[in-house]
mmCIF file of C-alpha atoms in Angstrom:
data_model
loop_
_atom_site.group_PDB
_atom_site.id
_atom_site.type_symbol
_atom_site.label_atom_id
_atom_site.label_comp_id
_atom_site.label_asym_id
_atom_site.label_seq_id
_atom_site.Cartn_x
_atom_site.Cartn_y
_atom_site.Cartn_z
ATOM 1 C CA MET G 1 -25.261 -10.474 12.923
ATOM 2 C CA ALA G 2 -25.596 -8.328 9.788
ATOM 3 C CA ALA G 3 -22.489 -7.567 7.733
ATOM 4 C CA SER G 4 -22.699 -3.861 8.555
ATOM 5 C CA GLU G 5 -22.516 -4.665 12.289
ATOM 6 C CA ARG G 6 -19.127 -6.351 11.807
ATOM 7 C CA LEU G 7 -17.586 -3.408 9.981
ATOM 8 C CA GLU G 8 -15.525 -1.012 12.036
ATOM 9 C CA ASN G 9 -16.133 1.891 9.651
ATOM 10 C CA VAL G 10 -19.651 1.318 8.357
ATOM 11 C CA ASN G 11 -19.854 4.417 6.177
ATOM 12 C CA PRO G 12 -16.379 5.339 4.892
ATOM 13 C CA THR G 13 -15.788 8.562 2.979
ATOM 14 C CA ILE G 14 -14.975 7.930 -0.681
ATOM 15 C CA HIS G 15 -12.429 10.308 -2.215
ATOM 16 C CA ARG G 16 -11.773 11.351 -5.789
ATOM 17 C CA ARG G 17 -9.145 9.310 -7.610
ATOM 18 C CA LEU G 18 -6.083 10.787 -9.236
ATOM 19 C CA ALA G 19 -6.291 10.589 -13.029
ATOM 20 C CA GLU G 20 -4.528 7.627 -14.604
ATOM 21 C CA ARG G 21 -1.092 8.517 -15.919
ATOM 22 C CA GLU G 22 -0.493 8.251 -19.643
ATOM 23 C CA PRO G 23 2.653 6.275 -20.504
ATOM 24 C CA THR G 24 5.407 8.326 -22.108
ATOM 25 C CA VAL G 25 7.350 7.275 -25.183
ATOM 26 C CA ASP G 26 10.376 6.611 -22.947
ATOM 27 C CA GLU G 27 8.366 4.197 -20.768
ATOM 28 C CA GLU G 28 7.425 2.184 -23.842
ATOM 29 C CA ASN G 29 11.078 1.883 -24.957
ATOM 30 C CA ASP G 30 12.846 -0.983 -23.179
ATOM 31 C CA ASP G 31 16.266 0.365 -24.227
ATOM 32 C CA ILE G 32 15.918 3.467 -22.029
ATOM 33 C CA VAL G 33 16.592 3.123 -18.293
ATOM 34 C CA ASP G 34 13.742 4.933 -16.583
ATOM 35 C CA LYS G 35 14.134 5.889 -12.917
ATOM 36 C CA ILE G 36 11.356 4.788 -10.608
ATOM 37 C CA ASP G 37 9.491 7.792 -9.221
ATOM 38 C CA ALA G 38 6.806 8.401 -6.588
ATOM 39 C CA ARG G 39 4.001 8.368 -9.151
ATOM 40 C CA GLU G 40 5.062 4.958 -10.419
ATOM 41 C CA ILE G 41 5.067 3.585 -6.867
ATOM 42 C CA PHE G 42 1.680 5.170 -6.169
ATOM 43 C CA ASP G 43 0.290 3.560 -9.328
ATOM 44 C CA LEU G 44 1.434 0.165 -8.002
ATOM 45 C CA ILE G 45 -0.405 0.519 -4.669
ATOM 46 C CA ARG G 46 -3.404 2.745 -5.424
ATOM 47 C CA HIS G 47 -5.658 -0.120 -6.549
ATOM 48 C CA ILE G 48 -5.042 -2.403 -3.559
ATOM 49 C CA SER G 49 -8.450 -3.313 -2.113
ATOM 50 C CA ASP G 50 -9.433 -2.419 1.411
ATOM 51 C CA PRO G 51 -9.936 -5.645 3.431
ATOM 52 C CA GLU G 52 -13.366 -4.503 4.723
ATOM 53 C CA HIS G 53 -14.874 -2.540 1.845
ATOM 54 C CA PRO G 54 -15.222 -2.937 -1.924
ATOM 55 C CA TYR G 55 -13.055 0.146 -2.446
ATOM 56 C CA SER G 56 -9.397 0.735 -3.197
ATOM 57 C CA LEU G 57 -6.961 2.236 -0.714
ATOM 58 C CA GLU G 58 -6.919 5.315 -2.939
ATOM 59 C CA ASP G 59 -10.743 5.590 -2.880
ATOM 60 C CA LEU G 60 -10.616 5.653 0.924
ATOM 61 C CA ASN G 61 -7.633 8.043 1.010
ATOM 62 C CA VAL G 62 -5.620 5.430 2.914
ATOM 63 C CA VAL G 63 -2.828 6.036 0.393
ATOM 64 C CA SER G 64 -2.158 9.118 -1.694
ATOM 65 C CA HIS G 65 0.545 10.250 -4.074
ATOM 66 C CA SER G 66 1.800 12.751 -1.485
ATOM 67 C CA GLN G 67 2.479 9.888 0.977
ATOM 68 C CA VAL G 68 5.024 8.224 -1.321
ATOM 69 C CA GLU G 69 8.755 8.972 -1.289
ATOM 70 C CA VAL G 70 11.308 7.325 -3.567
ATOM 71 C CA ASN G 71 15.033 7.608 -4.064
ATOM 72 C CA ASP G 72 15.957 5.466 -7.050
ATOM 73 C CA ASP G 73 19.667 6.306 -6.739
ATOM 74 C CA GLU G 74 19.776 5.157 -3.095
ATOM 75 C CA ASN G 75 17.332 2.258 -3.668
ATOM 76 C CA TRP G 76 14.613 3.070 -1.138
ATOM 77 C CA VAL G 77 10.853 3.566 -1.109
ATOM 78 C CA LYS G 78 8.893 4.957 1.817
ATOM 79 C CA ILE G 79 5.111 4.750 2.021
ATOM 80 C CA MET G 80 2.958 6.358 4.680
ATOM 81 C CA PHE G 81 -0.637 5.158 4.900
ATOM 82 C CA THR G 82 -3.568 6.518 6.884
ATOM 83 C CA PRO G 83 -6.206 4.095 8.198
ATOM 84 C CA THR G 84 -9.773 5.423 7.917
ATOM 85 C CA ILE G 85 -10.316 5.247 11.693
ATOM 86 C CA PRO G 86 -7.856 5.491 14.630
ATOM 87 C CA HIS G 87 -8.670 2.003 15.971
ATOM 88 C CA CYS G 88 -8.658 0.177 12.624
ATOM 89 C CA SER G 89 -7.934 -3.492 13.303
ATOM 90 C CA MET G 90 -6.996 -3.959 9.638
ATOM 91 C CA ALA G 91 -4.047 -1.527 9.736
ATOM 92 C CA THR G 92 -1.396 -4.254 9.878
ATOM 93 C CA LEU G 93 -3.081 -6.173 7.045
ATOM 94 C CA ILE G 94 -3.246 -3.010 4.919
ATOM 95 C CA GLY G 95 0.431 -2.266 5.565
ATOM 96 C CA LEU G 96 1.355 -5.873 4.843
ATOM 97 C CA SER G 97 -0.560 -5.747 1.547
ATOM 98 C CA ILE G 98 1.286 -2.572 0.510
ATOM 99 C CA ARG G 99 4.641 -4.081 1.494
ATOM 100 C CA VAL G 100 3.978 -7.371 -0.338
ATOM 101 C CA LYS G 101 2.803 -5.568 -3.488
ATOM 102 C CA LEU G 102 6.001 -3.497 -3.578
ATOM 103 C CA LEU G 103 8.276 -6.439 -2.767
ATOM 104 C CA ARG G 104 6.682 -8.392 -5.613
ATOM 105 C CA SER G 105 6.806 -5.467 -8.067
ATOM 106 C CA LEU G 106 10.104 -3.706 -7.460
ATOM 107 C CA PRO G 107 13.635 -4.851 -8.230
ATOM 108 C CA PRO G 108 15.186 -6.553 -5.173
ATOM 109 C CA ARG G 109 17.694 -3.687 -4.758
ATOM 110 C CA PHE G 110 14.967 -1.546 -3.147
ATOM 111 C CA LYS G 111 14.483 -1.224 0.598
ATOM 112 C CA VAL G 112 10.751 -0.840 1.243
ATOM 113 C CA ASP G 113 9.562 1.046 4.321
ATOM 114 C CA VAL G 114 5.811 1.077 5.053
ATOM 115 C CA LYS G 115 4.502 3.037 8.027
ATOM 116 C CA ILE G 116 1.308 4.499 9.422
ATOM 117 C CA THR G 117 0.991 8.268 9.104
ATOM 118 C CA PRO G 118 2.062 9.720 12.472
ATOM 119 C CA GLY G 119 -0.877 10.359 14.793
ATOM 120 C CA SER G 120 -3.453 8.547 12.652
ATOM 121 C CA HIS G 121 -3.743 5.258 14.579
ATOM 122 C CA ALA G 122 -3.974 4.274 18.240
ATOM 123 C CA SER G 123 -1.426 1.437 17.839
ATOM 124 C CA GLU G 124 0.839 3.228 15.374
ATOM 125 C CA GLU G 125 4.111 2.239 17.048
ATOM 126 C CA ALA G 126 3.208 -1.463 17.352
ATOM 127 C CA VAL G 127 1.961 -1.698 13.750
ATOM 128 C CA ASN G 128 5.059 0.087 12.410
ATOM 129 C CA LYS G 129 7.287 -2.281 14.388
ATOM 130 C CA GLN G 130 5.509 -5.327 12.899
ATOM 131 C CA LEU G 131 5.723 -3.975 9.350
ATOM 132 C CA ALA G 132 9.443 -3.183 9.700
ATOM 133 C CA ASP G 133 10.333 -6.660 11.009
ATOM 134 C CA LYS G 134 11.412 -8.709 7.963
ATOM 135 C CA GLU G 135 11.147 -11.995 9.870
ATOM 136 C CA ARG G 136 7.576 -11.259 10.999
ATOM 137 C CA VAL G 137 6.586 -10.265 7.463
ATOM 138 C CA ALA G 138 8.145 -13.469 6.081
ATOM 139 C CA ALA G 139 6.359 -15.553 8.733
ATOM 140 C CA ALA G 140 3.060 -13.852 7.918
ATOM 141 C CA MET G 141 3.511 -14.752 4.245
ATOM 142 C CA GLU G 142 3.971 -18.415 5.214
ATOM 143 C CA ASN G 143 0.524 -18.394 6.837
ATOM 144 C CA ASN G 144 -1.753 -19.687 4.054
ATOM 145 C CA HIS G 145 -4.894 -17.956 5.339
ATOM 146 C CA LEU G 146 -3.143 -14.601 5.725
ATOM 147 C CA LEU G 147 -1.475 -14.971 2.331
ATOM 148 C CA GLU G 148 -4.883 -15.650 0.763
ATOM 149 C CA VAL G 149 -6.323 -12.478 2.349
ATOM 150 C CA VAL G 150 -3.352 -10.410 1.153
ATOM 151 C CA ASN G 151 -3.679 -11.861 -2.351
ATOM 152 C CA GLN G 152 -7.384 -10.936 -2.381
ATOM 153 C CA CYS G 153 -6.464 -7.359 -1.476
ATOM 154 C CA LEU G 154 -3.908 -7.302 -4.286
ATOM 155 C CA ALA G 155 -6.196 -8.821 -6.935
ATOM 156 C CA VAL G 156 -7.283 -6.041 -9.275
ATOM 157 C CA SER G 157 -10.886 -6.446 -10.364
#
């Protein structure tokens, strides 16, 4: 079977990337406490690789800056992501990759909430339930094969 026959979305649409953000003087100064904002969170997740394609989640419009909410004062981050097709079997893996990236990158005071954009996936409720279950996420990260796949998605080339 050819590789293209195994892909669920053989010809994904590639979207324009948001320009890279230039660091400000305040971000370079370690003495200044800088609040975490939506753009900073987006910059953490935008380069995560899609599990099926050699593109980033941003390239495929799976994540966008407008789908990120942050409240630094109340210590929470909410990410909505949109799979490229409604029956994407990789949706849980994509959500898990986003969640793991944020858990590894953010201070532990943050509550991270990762969900599928409402109406964008056939199994939205089931995937959201899996991603919200801390015990299931922890168990998934103990699975060496799954951890390897997640780490590949997180590796920036």
